[in-house]
Coordinates of N, CA and C in Angstrom, one line a residue:
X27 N 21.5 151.1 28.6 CA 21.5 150.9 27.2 C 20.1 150.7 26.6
X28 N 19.1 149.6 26.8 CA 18.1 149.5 26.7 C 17.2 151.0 26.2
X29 N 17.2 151.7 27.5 CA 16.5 153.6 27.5 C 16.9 154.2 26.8
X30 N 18.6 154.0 26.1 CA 18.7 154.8 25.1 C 18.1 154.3 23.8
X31 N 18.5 153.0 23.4 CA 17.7 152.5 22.7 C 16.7 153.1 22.4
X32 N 15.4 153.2 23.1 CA 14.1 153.8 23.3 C 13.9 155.0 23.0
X33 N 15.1 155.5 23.5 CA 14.9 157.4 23.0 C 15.6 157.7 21.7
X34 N 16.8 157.1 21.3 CA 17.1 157.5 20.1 C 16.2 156.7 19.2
X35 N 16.1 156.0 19.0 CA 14.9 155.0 18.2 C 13.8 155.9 17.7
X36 N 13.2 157.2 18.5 CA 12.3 157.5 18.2 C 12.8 159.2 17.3
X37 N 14.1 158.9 17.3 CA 14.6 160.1 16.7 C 15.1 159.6 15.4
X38 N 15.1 158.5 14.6 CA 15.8 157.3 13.9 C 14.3 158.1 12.7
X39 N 14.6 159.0 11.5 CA 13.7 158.3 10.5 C 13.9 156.9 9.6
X40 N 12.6 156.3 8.5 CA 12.9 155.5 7.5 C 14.0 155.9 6.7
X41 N 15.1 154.6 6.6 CA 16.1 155.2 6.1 C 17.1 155.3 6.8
X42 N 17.1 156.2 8.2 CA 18.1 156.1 8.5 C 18.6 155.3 9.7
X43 N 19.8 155.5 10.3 CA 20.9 154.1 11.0 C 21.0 154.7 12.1
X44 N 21.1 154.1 13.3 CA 21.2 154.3 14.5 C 22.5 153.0 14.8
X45 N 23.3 153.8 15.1 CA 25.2 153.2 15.4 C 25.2 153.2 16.7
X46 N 25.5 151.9 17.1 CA 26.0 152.1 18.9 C 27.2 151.1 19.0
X47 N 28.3 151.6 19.7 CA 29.6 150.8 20.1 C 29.6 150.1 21.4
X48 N 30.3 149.2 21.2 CA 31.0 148.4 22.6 C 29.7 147.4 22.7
X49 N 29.2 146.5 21.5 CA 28.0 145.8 21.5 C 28.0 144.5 21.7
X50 N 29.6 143.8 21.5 CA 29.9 143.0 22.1 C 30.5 142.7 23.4
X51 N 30.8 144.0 23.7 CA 31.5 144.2 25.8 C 32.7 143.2 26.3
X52 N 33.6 143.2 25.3 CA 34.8 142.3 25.4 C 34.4 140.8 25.1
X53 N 33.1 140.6 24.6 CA 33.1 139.0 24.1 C 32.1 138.5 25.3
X54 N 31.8 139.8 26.5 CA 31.1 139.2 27.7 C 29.8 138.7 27.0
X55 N 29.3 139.6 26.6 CA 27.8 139.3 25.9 C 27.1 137.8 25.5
X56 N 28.7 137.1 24.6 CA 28.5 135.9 24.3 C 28.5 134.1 25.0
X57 N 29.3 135.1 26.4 CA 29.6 134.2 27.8 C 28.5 134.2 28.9
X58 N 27.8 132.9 28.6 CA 26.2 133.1 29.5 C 26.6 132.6 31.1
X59 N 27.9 132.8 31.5 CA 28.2 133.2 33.2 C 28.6 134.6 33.1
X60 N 28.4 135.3 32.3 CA 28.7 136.7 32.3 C 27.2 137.3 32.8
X61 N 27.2 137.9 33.9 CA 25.9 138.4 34.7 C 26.1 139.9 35.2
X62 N 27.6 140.8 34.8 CA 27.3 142.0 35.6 C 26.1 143.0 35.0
X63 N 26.1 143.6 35.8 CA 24.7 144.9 34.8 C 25.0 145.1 33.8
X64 N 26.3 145.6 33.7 CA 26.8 146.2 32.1 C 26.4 145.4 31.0
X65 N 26.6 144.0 31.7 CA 26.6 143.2 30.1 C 25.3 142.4 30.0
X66 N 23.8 142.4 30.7 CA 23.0 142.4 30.8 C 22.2 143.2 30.0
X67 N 22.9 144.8 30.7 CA 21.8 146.2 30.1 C 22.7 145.8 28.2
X68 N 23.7 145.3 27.6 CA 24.0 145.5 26.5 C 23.7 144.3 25.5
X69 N 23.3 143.2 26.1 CA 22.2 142.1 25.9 C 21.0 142.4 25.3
X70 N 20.3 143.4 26.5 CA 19.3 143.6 26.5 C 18.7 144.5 25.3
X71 N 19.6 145.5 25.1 CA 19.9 146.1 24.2 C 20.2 145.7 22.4
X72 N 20.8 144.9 22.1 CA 21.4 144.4 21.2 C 19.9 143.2 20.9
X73 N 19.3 142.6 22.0 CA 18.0 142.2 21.6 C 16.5 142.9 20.8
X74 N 16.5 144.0 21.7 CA 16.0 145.2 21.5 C 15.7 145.5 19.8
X75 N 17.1 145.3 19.3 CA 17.8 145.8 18.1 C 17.4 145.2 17.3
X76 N 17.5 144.0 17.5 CA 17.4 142.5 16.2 C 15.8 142.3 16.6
X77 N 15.4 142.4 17.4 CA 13.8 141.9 17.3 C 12.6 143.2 16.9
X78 N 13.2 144.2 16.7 CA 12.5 145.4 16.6 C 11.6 145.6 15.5
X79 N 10.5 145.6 14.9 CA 10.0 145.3 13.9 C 10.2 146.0 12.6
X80 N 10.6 147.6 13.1 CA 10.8 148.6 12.4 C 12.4 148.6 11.7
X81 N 13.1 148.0 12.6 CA 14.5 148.1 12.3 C 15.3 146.4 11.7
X82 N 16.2 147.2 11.0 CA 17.1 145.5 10.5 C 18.0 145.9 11.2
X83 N 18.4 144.7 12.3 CA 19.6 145.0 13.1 C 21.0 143.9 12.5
X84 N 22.2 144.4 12.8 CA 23.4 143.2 12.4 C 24.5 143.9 13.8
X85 N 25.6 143.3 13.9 CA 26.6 143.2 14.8 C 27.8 142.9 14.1
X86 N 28.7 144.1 14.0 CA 29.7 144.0 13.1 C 30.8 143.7 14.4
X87 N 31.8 142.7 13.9 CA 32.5 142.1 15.0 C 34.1 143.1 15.3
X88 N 34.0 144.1 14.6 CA 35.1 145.1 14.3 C 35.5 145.5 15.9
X89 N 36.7 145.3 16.6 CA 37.1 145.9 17.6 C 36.2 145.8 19.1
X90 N 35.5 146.0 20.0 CA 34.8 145.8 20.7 C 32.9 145.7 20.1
X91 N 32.8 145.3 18.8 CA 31.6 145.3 18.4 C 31.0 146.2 17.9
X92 N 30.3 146.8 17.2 CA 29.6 147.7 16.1 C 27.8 147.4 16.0
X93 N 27.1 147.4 16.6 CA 25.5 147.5 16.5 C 24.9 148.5 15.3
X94 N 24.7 147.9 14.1 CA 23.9 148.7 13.1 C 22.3 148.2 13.3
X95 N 21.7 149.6 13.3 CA 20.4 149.0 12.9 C 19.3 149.8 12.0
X96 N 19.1 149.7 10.8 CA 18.7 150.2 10.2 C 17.5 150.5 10.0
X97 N 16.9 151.7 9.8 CA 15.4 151.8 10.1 C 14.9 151.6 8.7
X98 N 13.5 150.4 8.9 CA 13.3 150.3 7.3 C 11.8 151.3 7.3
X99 N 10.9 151.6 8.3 CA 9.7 151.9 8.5 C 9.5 152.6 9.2

């Protein structure tokens, strides 16, 4: 998750949105004994997202999670 991040990010102009699903991973994300890879690499990812300087990130709570991040720059 993280690597795609990285690569589509760089395909993302100002303006536009980079959408990724399953961002909350059944609620694992939010459960800090939750340690498999999956929900680690989608942690890591969803951090990625909200700290990114170029982008506004949010998490829409719709069905297994919704990751918007909008490119402002």
């Amino acid at each position: 998750y993280p690597e795609a991040f990285h690569v589509a990010s760089r395909h993302v102009i100002p303006g536009g949105l980079l959408v990724a699903d399953n961002a909350l991973h059944g609620g694992r994300v939010a459960r800090d004994w939750e340690n498999d890879e999956q929900t680690l690499a989608i942690r890591q990812y969803n951090r990625l997202v909200l700290e990114h300087p170029d982008f506004l990130g949010t998490i829409l709570p719709l069905r297994d999670g919704l990751s918007l991040a909008y490119r402002m720059r």
